[in-house]
Coordinates of C-alpha atoms in Angstrom, one line a residue:
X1 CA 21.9 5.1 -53.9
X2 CA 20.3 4.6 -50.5
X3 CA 16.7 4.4 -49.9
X4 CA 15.1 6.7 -48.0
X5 CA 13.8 3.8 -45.3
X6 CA 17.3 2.7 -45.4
X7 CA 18.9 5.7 -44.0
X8 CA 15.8 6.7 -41.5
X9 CA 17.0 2.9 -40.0
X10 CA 21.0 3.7 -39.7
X11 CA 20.2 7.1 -38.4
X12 CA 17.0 6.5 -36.3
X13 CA 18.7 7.8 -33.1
X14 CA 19.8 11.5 -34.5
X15 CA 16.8 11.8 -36.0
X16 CA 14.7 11.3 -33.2
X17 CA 17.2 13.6 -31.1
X18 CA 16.6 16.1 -33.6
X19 CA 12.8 16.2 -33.5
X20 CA 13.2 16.3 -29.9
X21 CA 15.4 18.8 -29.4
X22 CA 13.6 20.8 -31.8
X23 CA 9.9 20.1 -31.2
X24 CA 10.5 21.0 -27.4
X25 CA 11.5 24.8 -28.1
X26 CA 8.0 24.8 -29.2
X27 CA 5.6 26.8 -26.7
X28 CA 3.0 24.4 -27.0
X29 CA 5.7 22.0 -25.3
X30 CA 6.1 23.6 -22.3
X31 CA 5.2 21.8 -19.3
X32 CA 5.5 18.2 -20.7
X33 CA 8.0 15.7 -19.7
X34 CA 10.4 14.5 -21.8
X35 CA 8.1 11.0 -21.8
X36 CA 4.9 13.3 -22.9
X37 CA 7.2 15.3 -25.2
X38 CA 8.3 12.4 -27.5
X39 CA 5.0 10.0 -26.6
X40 CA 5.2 7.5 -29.5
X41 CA 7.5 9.6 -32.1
X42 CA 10.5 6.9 -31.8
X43 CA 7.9 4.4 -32.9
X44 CA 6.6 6.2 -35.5
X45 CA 10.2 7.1 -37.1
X46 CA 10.8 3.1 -36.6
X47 CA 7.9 2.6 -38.7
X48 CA 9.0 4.9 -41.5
X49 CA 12.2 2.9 -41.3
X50 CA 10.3 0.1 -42.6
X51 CA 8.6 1.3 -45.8
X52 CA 5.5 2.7 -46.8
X53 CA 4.0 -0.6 -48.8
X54 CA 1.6 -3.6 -46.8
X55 CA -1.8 -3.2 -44.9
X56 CA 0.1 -3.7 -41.7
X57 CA 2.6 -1.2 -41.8
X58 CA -0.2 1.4 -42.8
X59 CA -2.4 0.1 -40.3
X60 CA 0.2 0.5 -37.0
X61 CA 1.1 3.8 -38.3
X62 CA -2.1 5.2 -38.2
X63 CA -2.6 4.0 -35.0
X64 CA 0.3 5.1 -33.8
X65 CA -1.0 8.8 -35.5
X66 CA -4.1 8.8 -33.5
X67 CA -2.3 8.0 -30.2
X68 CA -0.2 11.1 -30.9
X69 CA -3.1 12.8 -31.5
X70 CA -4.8 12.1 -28.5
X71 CA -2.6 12.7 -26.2
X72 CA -1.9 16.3 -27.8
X73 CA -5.4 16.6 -27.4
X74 CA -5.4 16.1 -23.7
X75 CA -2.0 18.4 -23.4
X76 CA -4.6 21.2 -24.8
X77 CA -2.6 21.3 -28.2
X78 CA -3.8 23.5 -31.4
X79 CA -4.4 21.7 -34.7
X80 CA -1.3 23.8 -36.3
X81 CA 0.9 22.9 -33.6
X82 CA 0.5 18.9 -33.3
X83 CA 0.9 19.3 -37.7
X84 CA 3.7 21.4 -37.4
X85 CA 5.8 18.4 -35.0
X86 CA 5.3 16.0 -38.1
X87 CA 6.8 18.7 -40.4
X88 CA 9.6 19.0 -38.2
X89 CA 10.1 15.4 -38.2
X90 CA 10.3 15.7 -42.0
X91 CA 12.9 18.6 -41.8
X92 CA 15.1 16.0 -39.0
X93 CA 14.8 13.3 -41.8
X94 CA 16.2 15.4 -44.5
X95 CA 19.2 16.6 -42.5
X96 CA 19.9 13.0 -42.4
X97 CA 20.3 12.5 -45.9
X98 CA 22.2 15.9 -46.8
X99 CA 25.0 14.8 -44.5
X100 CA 25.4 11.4 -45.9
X101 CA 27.4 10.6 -48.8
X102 CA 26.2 11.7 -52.5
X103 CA 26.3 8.4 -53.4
X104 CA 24.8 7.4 -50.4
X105 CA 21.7 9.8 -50.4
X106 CA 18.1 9.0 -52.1
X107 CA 16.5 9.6 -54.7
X108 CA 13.9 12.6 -55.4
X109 CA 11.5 10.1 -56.0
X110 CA 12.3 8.8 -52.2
X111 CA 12.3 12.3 -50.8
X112 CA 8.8 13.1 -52.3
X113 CA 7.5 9.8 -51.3
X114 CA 8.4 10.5 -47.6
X115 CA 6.5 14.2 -48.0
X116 CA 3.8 12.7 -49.2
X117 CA 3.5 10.3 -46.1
X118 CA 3.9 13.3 -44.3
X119 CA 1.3 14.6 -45.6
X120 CA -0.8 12.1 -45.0
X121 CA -0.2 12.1 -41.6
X122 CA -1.3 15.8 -41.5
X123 CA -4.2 14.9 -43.4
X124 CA -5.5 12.4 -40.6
X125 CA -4.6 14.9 -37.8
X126 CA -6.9 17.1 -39.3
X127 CA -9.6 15.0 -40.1
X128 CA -9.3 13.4 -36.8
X129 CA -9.0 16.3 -34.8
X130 CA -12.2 18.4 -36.5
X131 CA -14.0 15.1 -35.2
X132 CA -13.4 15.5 -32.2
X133 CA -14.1 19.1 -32.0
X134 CA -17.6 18.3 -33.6
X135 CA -18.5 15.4 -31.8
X136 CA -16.2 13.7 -29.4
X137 CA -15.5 16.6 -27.1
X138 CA -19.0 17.3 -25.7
X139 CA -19.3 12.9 -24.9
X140 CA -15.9 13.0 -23.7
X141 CA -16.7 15.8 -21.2
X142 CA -20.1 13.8 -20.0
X143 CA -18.4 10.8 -19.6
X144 CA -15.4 12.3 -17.3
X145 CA -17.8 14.0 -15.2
X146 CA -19.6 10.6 -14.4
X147 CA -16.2 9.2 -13.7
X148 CA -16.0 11.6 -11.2
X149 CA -19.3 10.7 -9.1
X150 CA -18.6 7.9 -7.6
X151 CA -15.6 9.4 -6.0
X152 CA -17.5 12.3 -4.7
X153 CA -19.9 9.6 -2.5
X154 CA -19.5 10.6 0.8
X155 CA -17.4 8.1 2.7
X156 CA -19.5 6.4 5.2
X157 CA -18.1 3.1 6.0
X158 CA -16.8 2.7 2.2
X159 CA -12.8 3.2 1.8
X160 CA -12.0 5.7 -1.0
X161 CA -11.0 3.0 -3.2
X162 CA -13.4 0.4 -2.4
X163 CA -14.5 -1.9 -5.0
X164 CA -17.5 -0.7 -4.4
X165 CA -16.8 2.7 -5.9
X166 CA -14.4 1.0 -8.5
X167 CA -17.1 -0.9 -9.6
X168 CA -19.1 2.0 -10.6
X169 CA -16.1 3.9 -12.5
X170 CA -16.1 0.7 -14.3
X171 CA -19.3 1.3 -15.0
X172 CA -18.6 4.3 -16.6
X173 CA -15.6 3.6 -18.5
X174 CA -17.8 0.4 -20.3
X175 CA -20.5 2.9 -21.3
X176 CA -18.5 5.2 -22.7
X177 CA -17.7 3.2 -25.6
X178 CA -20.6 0.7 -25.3
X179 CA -18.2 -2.2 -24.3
X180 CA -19.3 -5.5 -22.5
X181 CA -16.8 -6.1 -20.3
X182 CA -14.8 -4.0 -17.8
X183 CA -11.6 -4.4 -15.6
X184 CA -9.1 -2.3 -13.5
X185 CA -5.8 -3.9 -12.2
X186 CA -3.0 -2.1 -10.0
X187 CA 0.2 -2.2 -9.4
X188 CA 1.4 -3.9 -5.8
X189 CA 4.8 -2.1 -5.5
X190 CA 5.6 -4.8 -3.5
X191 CA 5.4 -7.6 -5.4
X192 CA 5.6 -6.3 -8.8
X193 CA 2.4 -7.7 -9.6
X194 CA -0.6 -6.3 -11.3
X195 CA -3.8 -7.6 -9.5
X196 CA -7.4 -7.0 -10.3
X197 CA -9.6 -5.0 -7.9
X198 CA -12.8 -4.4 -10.0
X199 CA -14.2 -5.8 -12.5
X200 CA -18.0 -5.4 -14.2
X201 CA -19.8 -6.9 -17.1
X202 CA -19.9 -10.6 -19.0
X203 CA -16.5 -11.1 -17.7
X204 CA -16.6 -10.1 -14.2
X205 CA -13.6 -12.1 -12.5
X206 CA -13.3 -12.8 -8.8
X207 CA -10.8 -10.4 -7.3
X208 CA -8.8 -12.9 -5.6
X209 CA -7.7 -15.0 -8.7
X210 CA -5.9 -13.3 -11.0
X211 CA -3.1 -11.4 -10.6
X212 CA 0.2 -10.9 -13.5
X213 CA 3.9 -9.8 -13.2
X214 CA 4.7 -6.6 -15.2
X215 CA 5.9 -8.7 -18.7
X216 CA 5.0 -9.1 -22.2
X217 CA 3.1 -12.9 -21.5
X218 CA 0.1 -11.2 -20.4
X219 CA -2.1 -8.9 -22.2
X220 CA -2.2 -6.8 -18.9
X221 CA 1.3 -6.7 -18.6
X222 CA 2.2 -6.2 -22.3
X223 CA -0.4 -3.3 -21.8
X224 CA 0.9 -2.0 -18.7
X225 CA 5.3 -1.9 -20.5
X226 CA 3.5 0.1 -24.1
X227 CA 3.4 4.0 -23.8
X228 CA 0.0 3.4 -26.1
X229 CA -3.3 1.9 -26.2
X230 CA -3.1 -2.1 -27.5
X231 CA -5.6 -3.7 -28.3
X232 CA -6.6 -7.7 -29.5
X233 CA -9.3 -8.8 -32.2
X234 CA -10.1 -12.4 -30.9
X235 CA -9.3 -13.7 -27.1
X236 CA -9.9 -16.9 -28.2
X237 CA -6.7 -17.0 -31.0
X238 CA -4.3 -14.9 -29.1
X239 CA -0.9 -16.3 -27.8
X240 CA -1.1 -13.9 -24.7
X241 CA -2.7 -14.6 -21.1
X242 CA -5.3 -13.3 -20.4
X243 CA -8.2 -14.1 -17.6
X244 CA -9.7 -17.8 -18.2
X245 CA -13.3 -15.5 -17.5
X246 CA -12.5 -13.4 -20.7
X247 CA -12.5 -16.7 -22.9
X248 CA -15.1 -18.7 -21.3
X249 CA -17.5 -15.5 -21.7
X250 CA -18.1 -14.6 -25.3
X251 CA -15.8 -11.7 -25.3
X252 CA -13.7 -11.4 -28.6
X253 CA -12.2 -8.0 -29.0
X254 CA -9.9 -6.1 -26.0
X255 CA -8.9 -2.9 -25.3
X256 CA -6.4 -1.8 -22.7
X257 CA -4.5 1.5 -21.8
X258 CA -1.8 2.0 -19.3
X259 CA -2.1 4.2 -16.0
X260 CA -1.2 6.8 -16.4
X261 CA 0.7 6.6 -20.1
X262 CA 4.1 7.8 -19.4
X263 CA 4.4 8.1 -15.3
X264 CA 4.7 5.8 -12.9
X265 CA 2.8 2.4 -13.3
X266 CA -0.3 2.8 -11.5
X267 CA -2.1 0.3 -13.2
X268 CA -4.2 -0.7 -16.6
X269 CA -7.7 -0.4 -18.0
X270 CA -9.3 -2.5 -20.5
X271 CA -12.4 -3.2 -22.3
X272 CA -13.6 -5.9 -23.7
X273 CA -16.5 -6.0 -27.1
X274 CA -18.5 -9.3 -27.9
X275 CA -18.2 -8.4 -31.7
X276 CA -14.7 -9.3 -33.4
X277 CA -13.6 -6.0 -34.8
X278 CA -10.9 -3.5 -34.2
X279 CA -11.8 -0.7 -32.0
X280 CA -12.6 2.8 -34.1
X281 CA -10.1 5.9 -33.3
X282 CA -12.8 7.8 -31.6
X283 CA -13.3 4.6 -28.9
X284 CA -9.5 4.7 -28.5
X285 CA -9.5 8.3 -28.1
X286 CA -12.3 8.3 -25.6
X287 CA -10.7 5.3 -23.1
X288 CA -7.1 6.9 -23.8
X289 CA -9.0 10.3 -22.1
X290 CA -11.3 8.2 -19.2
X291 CA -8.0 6.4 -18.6
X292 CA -5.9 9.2 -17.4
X293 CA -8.6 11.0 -15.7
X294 CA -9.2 7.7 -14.0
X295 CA -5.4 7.2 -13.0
X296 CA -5.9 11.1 -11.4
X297 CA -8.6 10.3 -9.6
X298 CA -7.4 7.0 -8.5
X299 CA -4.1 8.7 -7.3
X300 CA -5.9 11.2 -5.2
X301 CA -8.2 8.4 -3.3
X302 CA -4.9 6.8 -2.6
X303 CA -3.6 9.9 -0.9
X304 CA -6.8 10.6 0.6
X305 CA -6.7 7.1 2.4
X306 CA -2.8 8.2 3.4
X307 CA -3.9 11.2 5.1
X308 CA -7.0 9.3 7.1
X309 CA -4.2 6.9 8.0
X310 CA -2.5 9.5 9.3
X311 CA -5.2 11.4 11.0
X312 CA -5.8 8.2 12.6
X313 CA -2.4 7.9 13.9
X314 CA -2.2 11.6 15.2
X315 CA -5.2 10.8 16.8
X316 CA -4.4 7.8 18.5
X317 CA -1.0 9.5 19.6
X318 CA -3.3 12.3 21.1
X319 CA -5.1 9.7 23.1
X320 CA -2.1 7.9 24.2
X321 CA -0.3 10.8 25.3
X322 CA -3.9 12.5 27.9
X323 CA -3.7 8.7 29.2
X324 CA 0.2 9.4 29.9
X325 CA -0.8 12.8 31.3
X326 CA -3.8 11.3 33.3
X327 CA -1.7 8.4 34.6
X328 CA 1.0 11.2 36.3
X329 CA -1.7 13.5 37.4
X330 CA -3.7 11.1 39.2
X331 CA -2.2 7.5 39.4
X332 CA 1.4 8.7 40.7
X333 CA -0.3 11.1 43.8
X334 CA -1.2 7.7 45.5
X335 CA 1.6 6.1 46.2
X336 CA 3.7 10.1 46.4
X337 CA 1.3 11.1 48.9
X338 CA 1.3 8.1 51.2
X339 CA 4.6 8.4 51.2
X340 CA 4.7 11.8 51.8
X341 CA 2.3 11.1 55.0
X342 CA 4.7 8.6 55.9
X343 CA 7.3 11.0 56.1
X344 CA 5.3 13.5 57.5
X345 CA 4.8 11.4 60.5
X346 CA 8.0 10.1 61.2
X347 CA 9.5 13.9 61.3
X348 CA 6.5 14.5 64.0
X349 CA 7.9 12.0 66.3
X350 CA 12.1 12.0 66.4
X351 CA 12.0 10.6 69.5
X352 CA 10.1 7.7 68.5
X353 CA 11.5 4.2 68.3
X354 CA 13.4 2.1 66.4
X355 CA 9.8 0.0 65.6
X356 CA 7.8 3.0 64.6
X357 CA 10.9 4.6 62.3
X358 CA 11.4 1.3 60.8
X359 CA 7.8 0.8 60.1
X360 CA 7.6 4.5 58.8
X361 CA 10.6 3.9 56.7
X362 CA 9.1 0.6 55.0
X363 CA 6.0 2.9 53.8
X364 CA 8.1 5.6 52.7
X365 CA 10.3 2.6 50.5
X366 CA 7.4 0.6 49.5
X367 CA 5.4 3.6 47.9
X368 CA 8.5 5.1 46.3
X369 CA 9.2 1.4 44.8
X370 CA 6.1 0.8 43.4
X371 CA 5.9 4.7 41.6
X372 CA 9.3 3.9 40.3
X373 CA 7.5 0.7 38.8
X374 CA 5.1 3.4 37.4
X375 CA 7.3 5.8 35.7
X376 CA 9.6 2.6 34.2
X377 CA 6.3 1.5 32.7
X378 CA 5.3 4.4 31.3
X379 CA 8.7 5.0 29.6
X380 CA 8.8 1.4 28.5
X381 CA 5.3 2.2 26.8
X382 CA 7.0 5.2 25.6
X383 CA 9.7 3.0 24.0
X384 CA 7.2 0.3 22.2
X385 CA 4.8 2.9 21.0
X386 CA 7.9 4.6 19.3
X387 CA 8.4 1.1 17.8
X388 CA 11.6 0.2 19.5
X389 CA 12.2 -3.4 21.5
X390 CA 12.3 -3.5 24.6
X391 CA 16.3 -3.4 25.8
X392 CA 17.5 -6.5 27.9
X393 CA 20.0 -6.9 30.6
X394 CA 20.6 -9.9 29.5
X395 CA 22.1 -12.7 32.0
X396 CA 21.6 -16.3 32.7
X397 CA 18.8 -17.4 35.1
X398 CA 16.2 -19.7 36.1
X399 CA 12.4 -18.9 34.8
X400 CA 11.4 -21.4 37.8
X401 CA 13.4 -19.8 40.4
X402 CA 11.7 -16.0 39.1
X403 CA 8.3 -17.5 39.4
X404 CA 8.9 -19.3 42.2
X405 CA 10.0 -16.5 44.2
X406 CA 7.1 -14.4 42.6
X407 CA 4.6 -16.7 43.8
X408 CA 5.6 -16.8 47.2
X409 CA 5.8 -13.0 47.7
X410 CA 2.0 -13.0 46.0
X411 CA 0.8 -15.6 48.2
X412 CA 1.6 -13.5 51.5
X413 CA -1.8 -11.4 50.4
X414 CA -3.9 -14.6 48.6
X415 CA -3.3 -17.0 51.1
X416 CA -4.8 -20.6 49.1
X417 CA -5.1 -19.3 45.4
X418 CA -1.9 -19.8 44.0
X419 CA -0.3 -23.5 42.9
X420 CA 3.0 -23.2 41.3
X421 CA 4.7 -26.5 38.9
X422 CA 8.0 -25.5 38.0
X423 CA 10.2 -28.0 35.8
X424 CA 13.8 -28.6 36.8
X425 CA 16.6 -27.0 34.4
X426 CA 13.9 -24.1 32.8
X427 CA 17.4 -21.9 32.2
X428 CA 18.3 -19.7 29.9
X429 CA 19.7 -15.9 28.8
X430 CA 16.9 -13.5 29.5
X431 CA 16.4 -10.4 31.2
X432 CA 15.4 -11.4 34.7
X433 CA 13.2 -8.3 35.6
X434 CA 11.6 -8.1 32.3
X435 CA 10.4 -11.5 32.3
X436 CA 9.5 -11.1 36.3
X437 CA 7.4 -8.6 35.6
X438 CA 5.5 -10.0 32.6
X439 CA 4.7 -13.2 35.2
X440 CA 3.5 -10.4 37.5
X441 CA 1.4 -8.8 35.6
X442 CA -0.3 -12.2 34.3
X443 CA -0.6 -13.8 37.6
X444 CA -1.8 -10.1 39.1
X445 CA -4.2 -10.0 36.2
X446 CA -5.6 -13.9 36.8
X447 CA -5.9 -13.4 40.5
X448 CA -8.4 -10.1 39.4
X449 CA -10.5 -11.4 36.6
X450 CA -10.4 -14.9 37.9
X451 CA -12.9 -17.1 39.6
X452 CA -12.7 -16.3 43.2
X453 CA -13.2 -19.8 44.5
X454 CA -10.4 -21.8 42.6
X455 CA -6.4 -22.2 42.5
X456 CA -4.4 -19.6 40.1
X457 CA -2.0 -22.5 38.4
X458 CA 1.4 -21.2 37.3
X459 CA 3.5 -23.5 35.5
X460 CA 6.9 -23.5 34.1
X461 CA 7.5 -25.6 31.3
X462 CA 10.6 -26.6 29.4
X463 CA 9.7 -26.9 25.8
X464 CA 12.6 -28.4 23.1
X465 CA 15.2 -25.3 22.6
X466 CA 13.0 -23.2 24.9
X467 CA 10.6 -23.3 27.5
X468 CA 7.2 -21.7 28.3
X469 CA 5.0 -20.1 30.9
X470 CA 1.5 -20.5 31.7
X471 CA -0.9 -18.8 33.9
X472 CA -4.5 -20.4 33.9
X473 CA -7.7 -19.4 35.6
X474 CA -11.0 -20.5 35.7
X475 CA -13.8 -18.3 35.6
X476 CA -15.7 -15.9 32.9
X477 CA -13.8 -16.8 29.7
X478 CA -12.5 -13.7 27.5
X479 CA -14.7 -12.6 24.6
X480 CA -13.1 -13.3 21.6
X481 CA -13.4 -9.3 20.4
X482 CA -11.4 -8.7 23.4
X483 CA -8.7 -11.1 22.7
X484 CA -8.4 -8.7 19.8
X485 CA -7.3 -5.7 21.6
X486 CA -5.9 -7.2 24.8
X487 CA -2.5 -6.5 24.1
X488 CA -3.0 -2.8 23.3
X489 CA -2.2 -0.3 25.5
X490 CA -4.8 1.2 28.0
X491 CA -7.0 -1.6 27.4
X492 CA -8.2 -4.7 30.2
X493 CA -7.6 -8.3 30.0
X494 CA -11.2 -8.6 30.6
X495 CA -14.8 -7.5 32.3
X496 CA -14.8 -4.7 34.3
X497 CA -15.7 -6.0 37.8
X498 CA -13.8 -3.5 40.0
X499 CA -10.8 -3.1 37.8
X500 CA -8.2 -1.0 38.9
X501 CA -4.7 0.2 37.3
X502 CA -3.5 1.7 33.7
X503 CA -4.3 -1.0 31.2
X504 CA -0.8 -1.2 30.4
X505 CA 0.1 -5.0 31.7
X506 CA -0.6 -7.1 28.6
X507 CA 1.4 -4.9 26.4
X508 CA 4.6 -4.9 28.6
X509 CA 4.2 -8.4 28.8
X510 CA 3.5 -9.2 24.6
X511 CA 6.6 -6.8 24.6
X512 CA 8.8 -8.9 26.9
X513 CA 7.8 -11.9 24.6
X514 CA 9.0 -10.1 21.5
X515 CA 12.0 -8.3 22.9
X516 CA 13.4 -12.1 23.5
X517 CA 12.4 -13.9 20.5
X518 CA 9.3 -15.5 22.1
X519 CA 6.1 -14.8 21.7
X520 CA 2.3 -14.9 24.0
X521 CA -0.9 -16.7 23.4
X522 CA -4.4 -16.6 25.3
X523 CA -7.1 -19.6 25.0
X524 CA -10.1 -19.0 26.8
X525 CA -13.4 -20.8 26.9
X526 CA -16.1 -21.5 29.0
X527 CA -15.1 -25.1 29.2
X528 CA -11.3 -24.6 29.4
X529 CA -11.2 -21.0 31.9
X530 CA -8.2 -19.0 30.2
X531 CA -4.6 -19.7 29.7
X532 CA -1.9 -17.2 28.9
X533 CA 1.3 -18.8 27.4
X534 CA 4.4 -16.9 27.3
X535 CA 6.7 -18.4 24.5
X536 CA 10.6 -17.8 24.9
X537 CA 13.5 -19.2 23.4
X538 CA 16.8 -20.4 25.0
X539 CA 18.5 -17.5 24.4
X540 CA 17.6 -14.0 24.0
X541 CA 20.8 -12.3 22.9
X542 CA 19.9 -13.1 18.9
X543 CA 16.8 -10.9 19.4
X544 CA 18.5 -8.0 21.4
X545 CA 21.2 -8.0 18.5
X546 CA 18.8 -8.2 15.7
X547 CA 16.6 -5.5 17.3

């Protein structure tokens, strides 16, 4: 003859399938997850398995009993309706033994011993549960509507989930159950890793230092993989990791909970006590309750800085696109219209000359030129803002020959200011006109902002498996809040003195950089002037295949 613990272990798995099938027909289970539905009832049939005798098996399952219990609570279940699921549990056990053999099955003895822990469990519910009714539901209330305040501040220039506002949560949650020590840690979906943001009390860690991977080493990450509160009697003896400010600080006794218990890891929440004692069931109750309010409210912040994010971005799109609009209303008519004039007066005259035509004609070429350089910026603009490279016609040429031919045309109107040192050999695959215009909008952008009395130096250097090209001024150097935001569309290289154009050079030119590999740099300093340094490899095609 089998013993009843005996056959609860070989058929642990129908048993718990029967409980669940038949404690979710319940109404009170509507709503819950299968997670929320079966909480910790595997563990507690795993516990039967093991007997009813020793002060540790009693003493897990009656935690594991109040767990149960408070999550019902917090699911809004009656008193009859969290008894009735251990009754059914007794009924799934029985069915268990009347299909095994006759020899196989237990005695009555067995069979009235199990009832009789089932009845104890009943018995604690109810106890338990009238407590809270009586005194734990009023506290409980008070203490989630503090959690809520410091969410409520109004923003100002605080984050939603500042530590700040953390802090004071934390606050909270060590109050509730006069604990010592509090500490929030959340899950970085990227690196797996729980990391502490807040922390208040004896222990209060520095943020930056202690961060744990999602595994039973750690008491916050043995915490974070249990469906159930866990807790430890003495910091000081326990094999687990736990913050070197928890042991240095007096604390004895922990208490964690997962956020949220059965969803996606958010993160945990723990308490620490001076005193070495086990926390009471009304404490675990009342952090299992401030725990997944707090995992709510946390989970709301985050999409609340989400949606500012996004706000931010529609709003910056908005801005982007009346600078677009701006640009063709206003920027475009110049060189349209003077070509238009141009036109104008060369069909007033058809019997001029050859001299006048051809002069006519060179307006009419040079002003459609530079609004087709216009509407090619604007659409590369387009391009980077919609986060795409720039696209390359890629070909071999010479980065000297580009700026040398660049500096001569440039020269014809700044007679004096420009010196050009060009290494021998600078070759390489780029796109020619890409990288002719970044030069031009550097050099165009020195010969503005720079000192009006000395050289613009240009130089083309070859640099291992690349080369790179400098423009250098002297002159009022660029603030370093400016450097910032340079390379951002619609924004100046520096001053204002008598600036004209879109703001859009920089950022073609960072984008010419990055659509070959390369990369650009500014130094500036009163003592130095300012250097821009466009970095390129010896070969683009890499980038324009990776892109």
């Amino acid at each position: 003859m089998r013993t009843i613990k005996q056959i609860i272990s070989a058929h642990e798995p129908e048993i718990f399938e029967s409980w669940t099938n038949e404690a979710n027909r319940a109404a009170a289970a509507r709503g819950l997850t299968r997670p929320e539905l079966t909480n910790m009832m595997l563990e507690y049939v795993r516990s039967l398995g093991r007997g009813w005798d020793g002060e540790e098996v009693r003493r897990e399952r009656a935690e594991l009993i109040e767990s149960h219990l408070s999550s019902r609570l917090r699911a809004g279940f009656r008193l009859d309706e969290t008894i009735e699921e251990f009754a059914i549990l007794g009924r799934a056990i029985l069915r268990a033994c009347s299909v095994s053999a006759a020899e196989a099955r237990s005695s009555p003895e067995e069979i009235d011993r199990l009832f009789a822990e089932i009845q104890d469990a009943s018995v604690l519910v109810t106890q338990a549960y009238r407590q809270h009714l009586q005194e734990d539901a009023q506290t409980e209330k008070h203490y989630l509507r503090l959690l809520h305040a410091p969410f409520l501040e109004p923003l100002g220039s605080e984050a939603p989930l500042s530590s700040e506002r953390l802090r004071k949560a934390l606050d909270v949650v060590m109050e509730s159950v006069g604990a010592d020590t509090a500490a929030l840690l959340l899950h970085d979906a990227r690196t797996g890793n729980l990391v502490m943001v807040a922390s208040v009390g004896l222990a209060e860690e520095p943020l930056v230092e202690y961060a744990r991977t999602v595994d039973a080493s750690s008491f916050a990450g043995a915490v974070a993989l249990r469906g159930r509160p866990m807790s430890i009697r003495d910091v000081e003896t326990t094999s687990l990791d736990v913050p070197d400010g928890l042991r240095d600080s007096g604390i004895h006794s922990l208490l964690g909970v997962r956020l949220p218990a059965h969803r996606a890891l958010l993160g945990i929440v723990y308490v620490g006590l001076c005193e070495k004692r086990p926390f009471t069931p009304q404490e675990i109750r009342r952090i299992q309750a401030i725990g997944e309010r707090l995992a709510l409210l946390i989970d709301n912040a985050r999409l609340y800085e989400d949606l500012l994010g996004q706000l931010d971005a529609v709003r910056a799109e908005r801005e982007l696109r009346e600078q677009f609009v701006s640009v063709l209303a206003h920027d475009l008519r110049g060189p349209l219209s003077a070509a238009r004039m141009a036109a104008t007066l060369l069909a007033a005259r058809p019997d001029a000359d050859g001299t006048h035509v051809a002069r006519r004609v060179e307006v009419v070429v040079r002003n459609l030129d530079r609004a087709d350089r216009m509407v090619i910026d604007l659409l590369d603009v387009a391009r980077i803002h919609a986060g795409r490279r720039l696209s390359l016609t890629l070909e071999e040429c010479d980065l000297g020959e580009i700026g040398r031919e660049l500096v001569n045309e440039l020269a014809v109107e700044h007679p004096g200011r420009l010196a050009l040192h060009a290494d021998e050999g600078a070759r390489g695959i780029w796109g020619a006109s890409e990288l002719r215009r970044a030069l031009w909008n550097l050099v165009s952008n020195a010969l503005k902002y720079g000192a009006q009395d000395a050289p613009i130096t240009v130089s083309i250097l070859k640099r291992g498996d690349g080369v790179e090209a400098r423009v250098h001024n002297e002159g009022a150097p660029i603030s370093s809040e400016a450097q910032e935001t340079m390379f951002e569309p619609f924004t100046r290289a520096a001053g204002e003195r008598g600036a004209h154009g879109w703001g859009l050079g920089l950022m073609l030119v960072r984008a010419c950089a990055e659509a070959h590999g390369g990369s650009v740099h500014v130094d500036s300093a009163p003592d130095r002037g300012t250097t821009f340094a466009l970095r390129l490899p010896a070969d683009a095609r890499p980038a324009q295949n990776g892109a």
